[in-house]
PDB file of C-alpha atoms in Angstrom:
ATOM      1  CA  MET A  11      -6.837 -88.384 188.948  1.00  0.00           C
ATOM      2  CA  THR A  12      -7.239 -84.653 188.527  1.00  0.00           C
ATOM      3  CA  ALA A  13      -9.466 -82.435 190.506  1.00  0.00           C
ATOM      4  CA  THR A  14     -12.000 -82.451 187.575  1.00  0.00           C
ATOM      5  CA  ASP A  15     -12.131 -86.137 187.726  1.00  0.00           C
ATOM      6  CA  THR A  16     -13.194 -86.119 191.336  1.00  0.00           C
ATOM      7  CA  PRO A  17     -16.493 -88.209 191.550  1.00  0.00           C
ATOM      8  CA  PRO A  18     -19.495 -86.253 192.063  1.00  0.00           C
ATOM      9  CA  ARG A  19     -20.454 -87.678 195.409  1.00  0.00           C
ATOM     10  CA  LYS A  20     -17.044 -86.734 196.780  1.00  0.00           C
ATOM     11  CA  ARG A  21     -17.300 -83.215 195.455  1.00  0.00           C
ATOM     12  CA  GLY A  22     -20.705 -82.810 196.987  1.00  0.00           C
ATOM     13  CA  ALA A  23     -19.227 -83.972 200.371  1.00  0.00           C
ATOM     14  CA  ASN A  24     -16.478 -81.508 200.082  1.00  0.00           C
ATOM     15  CA  LEU A  25     -18.895 -78.677 199.396  1.00  0.00           C
ATOM     16  CA  LEU A  26     -21.137 -79.659 202.222  1.00  0.00           C
ATOM     17  CA  ARG A  27     -18.285 -79.882 204.603  1.00  0.00           C
ATOM     18  CA  ARG A  28     -16.992 -76.338 203.641  1.00  0.00           C
ATOM     19  CA  PHE A  29     -20.615 -75.134 204.051  1.00  0.00           C
ATOM     20  CA  ASN A  30     -20.895 -76.434 207.446  1.00  0.00           C
ATOM     21  CA  ILE A  31     -17.456 -74.888 208.405  1.00  0.00           C
ATOM     22  CA  GLY A  32     -18.621 -71.559 206.930  1.00  0.00           C
ATOM     23  CA  THR A  33     -21.943 -71.662 208.885  1.00  0.00           C
ATOM     24  CA  SER A  34     -20.115 -72.458 212.093  1.00  0.00           C
ATOM     25  CA  ALA A  35     -17.808 -69.662 211.580  1.00  0.00           C
ATOM     26  CA  LEU A  36     -20.468 -67.356 210.985  1.00  0.00           C
ATOM     27  CA  ARG A  37     -22.507 -68.305 213.979  1.00  0.00           C
ATOM     28  CA  LEU A  38     -19.314 -67.881 216.191  1.00  0.00           C
ATOM     29  CA  LEU A  39     -18.788 -64.444 214.771  1.00  0.00           C
ATOM     30  CA  VAL A  40     -22.261 -63.345 215.562  1.00  0.00           C
ATOM     31  CA  THR A  41     -21.960 -64.817 219.203  1.00  0.00           C
ATOM     32  CA  LEU A  42     -18.838 -62.862 219.637  1.00  0.00           C
ATOM     33  CA  VAL A  43     -20.282 -59.733 218.292  1.00  0.00           C
ATOM     34  CA  TYR A  44     -23.379 -60.074 220.675  1.00  0.00           C
ATOM     35  CA  ALA A  45     -20.967 -60.840 223.378  1.00  0.00           C
ATOM     36  CA  PHE A  46     -19.118 -57.680 222.766  1.00  0.00           C
ATOM     37  CA  MET A  47     -22.401 -55.653 222.694  1.00  0.00           C
ATOM     38  CA  LEU A  48     -23.571 -57.001 225.894  1.00  0.00           C
ATOM     39  CA  CYS A  49     -20.485 -57.177 227.902  1.00  0.00           C
ATOM     40  CA  PRO A  50     -20.886 -53.481 229.154  1.00  0.00           C
ATOM     41  CA  LEU A  51     -24.352 -54.206 230.312  1.00  0.00           C
ATOM     42  CA  VAL A  52     -23.367 -57.298 232.110  1.00  0.00           C
ATOM     43  CA  PHE A  53     -20.383 -55.626 233.728  1.00  0.00           C
ATOM     44  CA  VAL A  54     -22.529 -52.655 235.007  1.00  0.00           C
ATOM     45  CA  VAL A  55     -25.161 -54.958 236.482  1.00  0.00           C
ATOM     46  CA  TRP A  56     -22.339 -56.959 238.121  1.00  0.00           C
ATOM     47  CA  LEU A  57     -20.627 -53.923 239.466  1.00  0.00           C
ATOM     48  CA  SER A  58     -23.754 -52.798 241.179  1.00  0.00           C
ATOM     49  CA  PHE A  59     -23.487 -55.885 243.655  1.00  0.00           C
ATOM     50  CA  PHE A  60     -19.866 -55.034 244.710  1.00  0.00           C
ATOM     51  CA  SER A  61     -19.696 -54.439 248.385  1.00  0.00           C
ATOM     52  CA  ASP A  62     -16.542 -52.136 248.006  1.00  0.00           C
ATOM     53  CA  SER A  63     -17.350 -48.304 247.966  1.00  0.00           C
ATOM     54  CA  ILE A  64     -14.185 -47.990 245.446  1.00  0.00           C
ATOM     55  CA  PRO A  65     -14.908 -50.636 242.684  1.00  0.00           C
ATOM     56  CA  THR A  66     -11.966 -52.972 242.797  1.00  0.00           C
ATOM     57  CA  PHE A  67     -11.464 -56.214 240.799  1.00  0.00           C
ATOM     58  CA  PRO A  68     -11.964 -58.993 242.163  1.00  0.00           C
ATOM     59  CA  PRO A  69     -14.588 -57.557 244.701  1.00  0.00           C
ATOM     60  CA  SER A  70     -14.111 -58.216 248.192  1.00  0.00           C
ATOM     61  CA  GLY A  71     -17.833 -59.264 248.536  1.00  0.00           C
ATOM     62  CA  TYR A  72     -21.176 -58.599 247.428  1.00  0.00           C
ATOM     63  CA  SER A  73     -24.210 -56.585 248.744  1.00  0.00           C
ATOM     64  CA  LEU A  74     -27.499 -54.841 247.934  1.00  0.00           C
ATOM     65  CA  HIS A  75     -26.378 -51.849 249.816  1.00  0.00           C
ATOM     66  CA  TRP A  76     -26.031 -49.593 246.798  1.00  0.00           C
ATOM     67  CA  TYR A  77     -29.676 -50.414 245.644  1.00  0.00           C
ATOM     68  CA  GLN A  78     -30.794 -49.173 249.010  1.00  0.00           C
ATOM     69  CA  ALA A  79     -28.566 -46.160 248.811  1.00  0.00           C
ATOM     70  CA  ALA A  80     -30.073 -45.356 245.269  1.00  0.00           C
ATOM     71  CA  TRP A  81     -33.665 -45.788 246.667  1.00  0.00           C
ATOM     72  CA  SER A  82     -33.217 -43.513 249.543  1.00  0.00           C
ATOM     73  CA  ASN A  83     -31.456 -40.589 247.327  1.00  0.00           C
ATOM     74  CA  ALA A  84     -34.244 -38.031 246.691  1.00  0.00           C
ATOM     75  CA  SER A  85     -32.530 -36.673 243.661  1.00  0.00           C
ATOM     76  CA  PHE A  86     -32.897 -40.200 241.814  1.00  0.00           C
ATOM     77  CA  SER A  87     -36.485 -40.760 242.842  1.00  0.00           C
ATOM     78  CA  SER A  88     -37.680 -37.232 241.999  1.00  0.00           C
ATOM     79  CA  GLY A  89     -35.467 -37.285 238.632  1.00  0.00           C
ATOM     80  CA  PHE A  90     -36.949 -40.764 237.805  1.00  0.00           C
ATOM     81  CA  VAL A  91     -40.513 -39.474 238.029  1.00  0.00           C
ATOM     82  CA  LEU A  92     -39.904 -36.333 236.096  1.00  0.00           C
ATOM     83  CA  SER A  93     -38.083 -38.358 233.448  1.00  0.00           C
ATOM     84  CA  VAL A  94     -41.193 -40.583 233.013  1.00  0.00           C
ATOM     85  CA  GLN A  95     -43.459 -37.666 233.079  1.00  0.00           C
ATOM     86  CA  VAL A  96     -41.646 -35.789 230.305  1.00  0.00           C
ATOM     87  CA  ALA A  97     -41.218 -38.869 228.283  1.00  0.00           C
ATOM     88  CA  LEU A  98     -44.845 -39.940 228.499  1.00  0.00           C
ATOM     89  CA  CYS A  99     -45.989 -36.428 227.307  1.00  0.00           C
ATOM     90  CA  ALA A 100     -43.374 -36.278 224.571  1.00  0.00           C
ATOM     91  CA  VAL A 101     -44.386 -39.795 223.331  1.00  0.00           C
ATOM     92  CA  ALA A 102     -48.101 -38.860 223.321  1.00  0.00           C
ATOM     93  CA  ILE A 103     -47.639 -35.589 221.292  1.00  0.00           C
ATOM     94  CA  GLY A 104     -44.731 -36.779 219.197  1.00  0.00           C
ATOM     95  CA  VAL A 105     -46.269 -40.053 217.978  1.00  0.00           C
ATOM     96  CA  SER A 106     -49.558 -38.301 217.198  1.00  0.00           C
ATOM     97  CA  VAL A 107     -47.840 -35.530 215.093  1.00  0.00           C
ATOM     98  CA  GLY A 108     -45.422 -38.150 213.617  1.00  0.00           C
ATOM     99  CA  VAL A 109     -48.193 -40.406 212.525  1.00  0.00           C
ATOM    100  CA  ALA A 110     -50.008 -37.627 210.861  1.00  0.00           C
ATOM    101  CA  ALA A 111     -46.918 -36.184 209.258  1.00  0.00           C
ATOM    102  CA  ALA A 112     -45.968 -39.710 208.002  1.00  0.00           C
ATOM    103  CA  PHE A 113     -49.395 -40.469 206.628  1.00  0.00           C
ATOM    104  CA  ALA A 114     -49.414 -36.943 204.756  1.00  0.00           C
ATOM    105  CA  LEU A 115     -45.907 -37.317 203.200  1.00  0.00           C
ATOM    106  CA  ASN A 116     -46.589 -40.949 202.140  1.00  0.00           C
ATOM    107  CA  ARG A 117     -50.072 -40.659 200.749  1.00  0.00           C
ATOM    108  CA  PHE A 118     -49.924 -37.119 199.210  1.00  0.00           C
ATOM    109  CA  ARG A 119     -47.620 -35.304 196.779  1.00  0.00           C
ATOM    110  CA  PHE A 120     -47.228 -31.607 197.280  1.00  0.00           C
ATOM    111  CA  ARG A 121     -44.547 -29.185 196.536  1.00  0.00           C
ATOM    112  CA  GLY A 122     -41.967 -28.863 199.378  1.00  0.00           C
ATOM    113  CA  SER A 123     -42.741 -32.420 200.731  1.00  0.00           C
ATOM    114  CA  SER A 124     -39.022 -33.225 200.628  1.00  0.00           C
ATOM    115  CA  ILE A 125     -38.102 -30.265 202.459  1.00  0.00           C
ATOM    116  CA  VAL A 126     -40.811 -30.837 205.250  1.00  0.00           C
ATOM    117  CA  ARG A 127     -39.358 -34.495 205.477  1.00  0.00           C
ATOM    118  CA  LEU A 128     -35.880 -33.278 205.663  1.00  0.00           C
ATOM    119  CA  VAL A 129     -36.750 -30.680 208.499  1.00  0.00           C
ATOM    120  CA  LEU A 130     -38.773 -33.365 210.550  1.00  0.00           C
ATOM    121  CA  LEU A 131     -35.875 -35.730 210.348  1.00  0.00           C
ATOM    122  CA  SER A 132     -33.004 -33.372 210.925  1.00  0.00           C
ATOM    123  CA  PRO A 133     -32.992 -33.934 214.697  1.00  0.00           C
ATOM    124  CA  LEU A 134     -31.538 -37.526 213.906  1.00  0.00           C
ATOM    125  CA  VAL A 135     -28.454 -36.101 212.276  1.00  0.00           C
ATOM    126  CA  ILE A 136     -27.861 -33.106 214.406  1.00  0.00           C
ATOM    127  CA  PRO A 137     -25.599 -33.491 217.468  1.00  0.00           C
ATOM    128  CA  GLY A 138     -27.527 -33.661 220.688  1.00  0.00           C
ATOM    129  CA  ILE A 139     -25.560 -30.801 222.374  1.00  0.00           C
ATOM    130  CA  VAL A 140     -25.957 -28.549 219.256  1.00  0.00           C
ATOM    131  CA  ALA A 141     -29.718 -29.184 219.103  1.00  0.00           C
ATOM    132  CA  GLY A 142     -29.939 -28.403 223.027  1.00  0.00           C
ATOM    133  CA  ILE A 143     -28.155 -25.066 222.609  1.00  0.00           C
ATOM    134  CA  ALA A 144     -29.915 -24.091 219.472  1.00  0.00           C
ATOM    135  CA  ILE A 145     -33.410 -24.863 221.262  1.00  0.00           C
ATOM    136  CA  TYR A 146     -32.217 -22.967 224.440  1.00  0.00           C
ATOM    137  CA  LEU A 147     -31.236 -19.826 222.392  1.00  0.00           C
ATOM    138  CA  ALA A 148     -34.576 -20.025 220.463  1.00  0.00           C
ATOM    139  CA  MET A 149     -36.504 -20.148 223.558  1.00  0.00           C
ATOM    140  CA  LEU A 150     -34.523 -17.104 224.982  1.00  0.00           C
ATOM    141  CA  ARG A 151     -35.366 -15.158 221.863  1.00  0.00           C
ATOM    142  CA  ALA A 152     -38.963 -16.199 222.214  1.00  0.00           C
ATOM    143  CA  GLU A 153     -38.921 -15.064 225.822  1.00  0.00           C
ATOM    144  CA  ASN A 154     -37.743 -11.548 224.868  1.00  0.00           C
ATOM    145  CA  VAL A 155     -40.459 -11.106 222.061  1.00  0.00           C
ATOM    146  CA  LEU A 156     -43.295 -12.534 224.049  1.00  0.00           C
ATOM    147  CA  ASP A 157     -42.224 -11.292 227.477  1.00  0.00           C
ATOM    148  CA  VAL A 158     -43.208 -14.560 229.148  1.00  0.00           C
ATOM    149  CA  SER A 159     -41.020 -17.158 231.084  1.00  0.00           C
ATOM    150  CA  ILE A 160     -40.402 -20.102 228.828  1.00  0.00           C
ATOM    151  CA  VAL A 161     -36.979 -21.666 229.706  1.00  0.00           C
ATOM    152  CA  GLY A 162     -37.107 -23.858 232.806  1.00  0.00           C
ATOM    153  CA  THR A 163     -40.848 -24.516 232.499  1.00  0.00           C
ATOM    154  CA  MET A 164     -42.422 -27.983 231.960  1.00  0.00           C
ATOM    155  CA  PRO A 165     -44.107 -27.207 228.775  1.00  0.00           C
ATOM    156  CA  ALA A 166     -40.761 -25.988 227.245  1.00  0.00           C
ATOM    157  CA  LEU A 167     -38.985 -29.197 228.220  1.00  0.00           C
ATOM    158  CA  ILE A 168     -41.675 -31.446 226.730  1.00  0.00           C
ATOM    159  CA  ALA A 169     -41.822 -29.362 223.646  1.00  0.00           C
ATOM    160  CA  ALA A 170     -37.920 -30.018 223.206  1.00  0.00           C
ATOM    161  CA  HIS A 171     -38.414 -33.768 223.793  1.00  0.00           C
ATOM    162  CA  VAL A 172     -41.249 -33.677 221.130  1.00  0.00           C
ATOM    163  CA  CYS A 173     -38.465 -32.791 218.685  1.00  0.00           C
ATOM    164  CA  LEU A 174     -36.731 -36.026 219.452  1.00  0.00           C
ATOM    165  CA  THR A 175     -39.887 -38.345 219.229  1.00  0.00           C
ATOM    166  CA  ILE A 176     -41.168 -36.972 215.954  1.00  0.00           C
ATOM    167  CA  PRO A 177     -38.173 -38.197 213.794  1.00  0.00           C
ATOM    168  CA  TRP A 178     -38.370 -41.780 215.284  1.00  0.00           C
ATOM    169  CA  THR A 179     -42.102 -41.880 214.574  1.00  0.00           C
ATOM    170  CA  LEU A 180     -41.887 -40.645 211.228  1.00  0.00           C
ATOM    171  CA  ARG A 181     -39.122 -43.131 210.155  1.00  0.00           C
ATOM    172  CA  LEU A 182     -40.760 -46.019 211.662  1.00  0.00           C
ATOM    173  CA  VAL A 183     -44.394 -45.330 210.516  1.00  0.00           C
ATOM    174  CA  ALA A 184     -43.234 -44.345 206.998  1.00  0.00           C
ATOM    175  CA  ALA A 185     -41.770 -47.684 206.829  1.00  0.00           C
ATOM    176  CA  GLY A 186     -44.855 -49.323 207.962  1.00  0.00           C
ATOM    177  CA  LEU A 187     -47.079 -47.270 205.437  1.00  0.00           C
ATOM    178  CA  ASN A 188     -44.662 -48.599 202.526  1.00  0.00           C
ATOM    179  CA  GLY A 189     -45.603 -52.050 203.511  1.00  0.00           C
ATOM    180  CA  VAL A 190     -49.411 -51.257 203.529  1.00  0.00           C
ATOM    181  CA  ASP A 191     -51.187 -52.091 200.188  1.00  0.00           C
ATOM    182  CA  PRO A 192     -53.056 -49.121 198.922  1.00  0.00           C
ATOM    183  CA  LEU A 193     -55.593 -51.433 197.273  1.00  0.00           C
ATOM    184  CA  ILE A 194     -56.898 -52.300 200.944  1.00  0.00           C
ATOM    185  CA  GLU A 195     -57.799 -48.702 201.598  1.00  0.00           C
ATOM    186  CA  GLU A 196     -59.133 -48.170 198.046  1.00  0.00           C
ATOM    187  CA  ALA A 197     -61.313 -51.214 198.713  1.00  0.00           C
ATOM    188  CA  ALA A 198     -62.674 -49.686 201.834  1.00  0.00           C
ATOM    189  CA  ARG A 199     -63.451 -46.417 200.186  1.00  0.00           C
ATOM    190  CA  ASN A 200     -65.077 -48.276 197.299  1.00  0.00           C
ATOM    191  CA  LEU A 201     -67.430 -49.916 199.911  1.00  0.00           C
ATOM    192  CA  GLY A 202     -68.637 -46.421 201.077  1.00  0.00           C
ATOM    193  CA  ALA A 203     -66.395 -45.665 204.024  1.00  0.00           C
ATOM    194  CA  ALA A 204     -65.405 -41.946 204.536  1.00  0.00           C
ATOM    195  CA  PRO A 205     -61.626 -41.151 204.316  1.00  0.00           C
ATOM    196  CA  TRP A 206     -61.470 -40.648 208.149  1.00  0.00           C
ATOM    197  CA  ILE A 207     -63.153 -44.059 208.828  1.00  0.00           C
ATOM    198  CA  VAL A 208     -60.601 -45.654 206.398  1.00  0.00           C
ATOM    199  CA  PHE A 209     -57.717 -44.165 208.346  1.00  0.00           C
ATOM    200  CA  VAL A 210     -59.057 -45.100 211.725  1.00  0.00           C
ATOM    201  CA  ARG A 211     -60.567 -48.516 210.953  1.00  0.00           C
ATOM    202  CA  VAL A 212     -58.163 -49.848 208.228  1.00  0.00           C
ATOM    203  CA  THR A 213     -54.734 -47.917 208.062  1.00  0.00           C
ATOM    204  CA  LEU A 214     -54.214 -47.465 211.910  1.00  0.00           C
ATOM    205  CA  PRO A 215     -54.772 -51.120 212.796  1.00  0.00           C
ATOM    206  CA  LEU A 216     -52.401 -52.150 209.992  1.00  0.00           C
ATOM    207  CA  LEU A 217     -49.754 -49.698 211.407  1.00  0.00           C
ATOM    208  CA  ARG A 218     -49.922 -50.881 214.865  1.00  0.00           C
ATOM    209  CA  PRO A 219     -46.706 -52.492 215.021  1.00  0.00           C
ATOM    210  CA  SER A 220     -45.015 -49.426 213.630  1.00  0.00           C
ATOM    211  CA  ILE A 221     -46.764 -47.106 215.918  1.00  0.00           C
ATOM    212  CA  VAL A 222     -45.957 -49.291 218.949  1.00  0.00           C
ATOM    213  CA  ALA A 223     -42.378 -49.511 218.074  1.00  0.00           C
ATOM    214  CA  ALA A 224     -42.343 -45.830 217.470  1.00  0.00           C
ATOM    215  CA  ALA A 225     -43.661 -45.121 220.868  1.00  0.00           C
ATOM    216  CA  LEU A 226     -41.280 -47.561 222.579  1.00  0.00           C
ATOM    217  CA  PHE A 227     -38.129 -46.057 220.919  1.00  0.00           C
ATOM    218  CA  SER A 228     -39.405 -42.507 221.442  1.00  0.00           C
ATOM    219  CA  PHE A 229     -40.013 -43.049 225.030  1.00  0.00           C
ATOM    220  CA  ILE A 230     -36.296 -44.544 225.520  1.00  0.00           C
ATOM    221  CA  VAL A 231     -34.726 -41.651 223.538  1.00  0.00           C
ATOM    222  CA  SER A 232     -36.645 -39.112 225.612  1.00  0.00           C
ATOM    223  CA  PHE A 233     -36.168 -40.874 229.024  1.00  0.00           C
ATOM    224  CA  GLU A 234     -32.312 -41.215 228.596  1.00  0.00           C
ATOM    225  CA  ASN A 235     -31.808 -37.686 226.941  1.00  0.00           C
ATOM    226  CA  LEU A 236     -29.234 -35.480 228.500  1.00  0.00           C
ATOM    227  CA  GLU A 237     -27.917 -32.914 225.961  1.00  0.00           C
ATOM    228  CA  ILE A 238     -31.238 -31.196 225.254  1.00  0.00           C
ATOM    229  CA  THR A 239     -32.518 -31.475 228.780  1.00  0.00           C
ATOM    230  CA  LEU A 240     -29.500 -29.956 230.487  1.00  0.00           C
ATOM    231  CA  PRO A 241     -30.027 -26.502 229.450  1.00  0.00           C
ATOM    232  CA  LEU A 242     -33.806 -26.418 229.686  1.00  0.00           C
ATOM    233  CA  VAL A 243     -34.578 -27.895 233.099  1.00  0.00           C
ATOM    234  CA  GLY A 244     -35.789 -25.652 235.773  1.00  0.00           C
ATOM    235  CA  ALA A 245     -34.263 -24.732 238.919  1.00  0.00           C
ATOM    236  CA  GLY A 246     -35.042 -27.274 241.775  1.00  0.00           C
ATOM    237  CA  HIS A 247     -35.980 -29.889 239.222  1.00  0.00           C
ATOM    238  CA  THR A 248     -33.747 -32.492 237.567  1.00  0.00           C
ATOM    239  CA  THR A 249     -34.312 -35.528 235.372  1.00  0.00           C
ATOM    240  CA  LEU A 250     -32.643 -38.937 236.145  1.00  0.00           C
ATOM    241  CA  PRO A 251     -29.672 -38.618 233.511  1.00  0.00           C
ATOM    242  CA  ILE A 252     -29.054 -35.085 235.029  1.00  0.00           C
ATOM    243  CA  ALA A 253     -29.135 -36.564 238.527  1.00  0.00           C
ATOM    244  CA  ILE A 254     -26.764 -39.345 237.709  1.00  0.00           C
ATOM    245  CA  MET A 255     -24.352 -36.768 236.122  1.00  0.00           C
ATOM    246  CA  GLN A 256     -24.493 -34.565 239.349  1.00  0.00           C
ATOM    247  CA  TYR A 257     -23.749 -37.537 241.545  1.00  0.00           C
ATOM    248  CA  LEU A 258     -20.810 -38.529 239.527  1.00  0.00           C
ATOM    249  CA  GLU A 259     -19.226 -35.171 240.162  1.00  0.00           C
ATOM    250  CA  PHE A 260     -18.356 -35.992 243.727  1.00  0.00           C
ATOM    251  CA  ASN A 261     -18.919 -39.782 243.997  1.00  0.00           C
ATOM    252  CA  LEU A 262     -17.423 -42.881 242.536  1.00  0.00           C
ATOM    253  CA  ASP A 263     -19.287 -45.653 244.379  1.00  0.00           C
ATOM    254  CA  PRO A 264     -21.513 -48.309 242.645  1.00  0.00           C
ATOM    255  CA  THR A 265     -24.602 -46.431 243.440  1.00  0.00           C
ATOM    256  CA  ILE A 266     -24.822 -45.410 239.753  1.00  0.00           C
ATOM    257  CA  ALA A 267     -24.289 -48.888 238.788  1.00  0.00           C
ATOM    258  CA  ALA A 268     -27.427 -49.842 240.676  1.00  0.00           C
ATOM    259  CA  VAL A 269     -29.371 -47.113 239.207  1.00  0.00           C
ATOM    260  CA  SER A 270     -28.291 -48.062 235.679  1.00  0.00           C
ATOM    261  CA  ALA A 271     -29.133 -51.829 236.482  1.00  0.00           C
ATOM    262  CA  VAL A 272     -32.561 -50.757 237.239  1.00  0.00           C
ATOM    263  CA  GLN A 273     -32.866 -48.767 234.021  1.00  0.00           C
ATOM    264  CA  ILE A 274     -31.716 -51.733 232.144  1.00  0.00           C
ATOM    265  CA  ALA A 275     -34.161 -53.983 233.821  1.00  0.00           C
ATOM    266  CA  LEU A 276     -37.159 -51.705 233.357  1.00  0.00           C
ATOM    267  CA  LEU A 277     -36.263 -50.953 229.694  1.00  0.00           C
ATOM    268  CA  GLY A 278     -35.748 -54.641 229.154  1.00  0.00           C
ATOM    269  CA  ILE A 279     -39.076 -55.540 230.397  1.00  0.00           C
ATOM    270  CA  VAL A 280     -40.856 -52.894 228.481  1.00  0.00           C
ATOM    271  CA  MET A 281     -39.305 -54.341 225.243  1.00  0.00           C
ATOM    272  CA  LEU A 282     -40.155 -57.780 225.990  1.00  0.00           C
ATOM    273  CA  VAL A 283     -43.738 -56.959 226.672  1.00  0.00           C
ATOM    274  CA  THR A 284     -44.010 -55.055 223.616  1.00  0.00           C
ATOM    275  CA  ASP A 285     -42.511 -57.612 221.655  1.00  0.00           C
ATOM    276  CA  ARG A 286     -45.075 -60.106 223.261  1.00  0.00           C
ATOM    277  CA  PHE A 287     -47.843 -58.260 221.616  1.00  0.00           C
ATOM    278  CA  VAL A 288     -46.160 -56.673 218.551  1.00  0.00           C
ATOM    279  CA  LYS A 289     -43.048 -58.301 216.950  1.00  0.00           C
ATOM    280  CA  LEU A 290     -40.400 -55.626 216.928  1.00  0.00           C
ATOM    281  CA  SER A 291     -38.485 -57.716 214.345  1.00  0.00           C
ATOM    282  CA  GLN A 292     -41.112 -56.674 211.711  1.00  0.00           C
ATOM    283  CA  VAL A 293     -40.514 -53.058 211.975  1.00  0.00           C
ATOM    284  CA  VAL A 294     -36.831 -52.521 213.146  1.00  0.00           C
TER     285      VAL A 294
END
């Protein structure tokens, strides 16, 4: 009996067996990829509980001493507060500007719109250190022209971080607008609603998942930024990433792992809470 003479039932069983094997192999591959991605996070959290001042493997014991040391370090606490303040201000401004820009670029056609979109998205492709130096030099030039102090001030730092939050907002909100049926907005206008009422009462509620996701990712990008912040932070002030970098210059104990573990936990909680109200899988 040749392969073509195989009974249909037997051929179907062979195909089903191959499909099951392929599905199992795919699941195994996905599991290995996720394990590879999460392994550094797990190791950092594990390292934060080592009792040895110089990390060794296997550890001689476990302790919460490094969490206490991180809590008592004034640089970490003040850096955390400043990072949160800058990130919240940057998110408030950047998301507002990004939503308006995304709506204008998506709903209206005008000359130079592609150039405007390219400029607003450019921080995503420009290396962070290059962007940081460029912003620093631009602010120095503005200081010379205006004869006012700009570099090292809180508004200057927030303005630089706004440049990070606008591109994320533009991308996510633009993707959300592409999924909004323009006929819904047209129906509201036909019923007598003014354009601004349509935007506030119809468009914005439909964009809520995209806006929440944009705010979340913008906050994370701003909070964790080092390259742009480093040349712009003022004397006597430091953000948490800079405090971590300065601590690592002279120390190698697991205190940094404890700080990183707390950051991982806080950002994880933020993402879980956000996903509870807005399914991030719908927009990312």
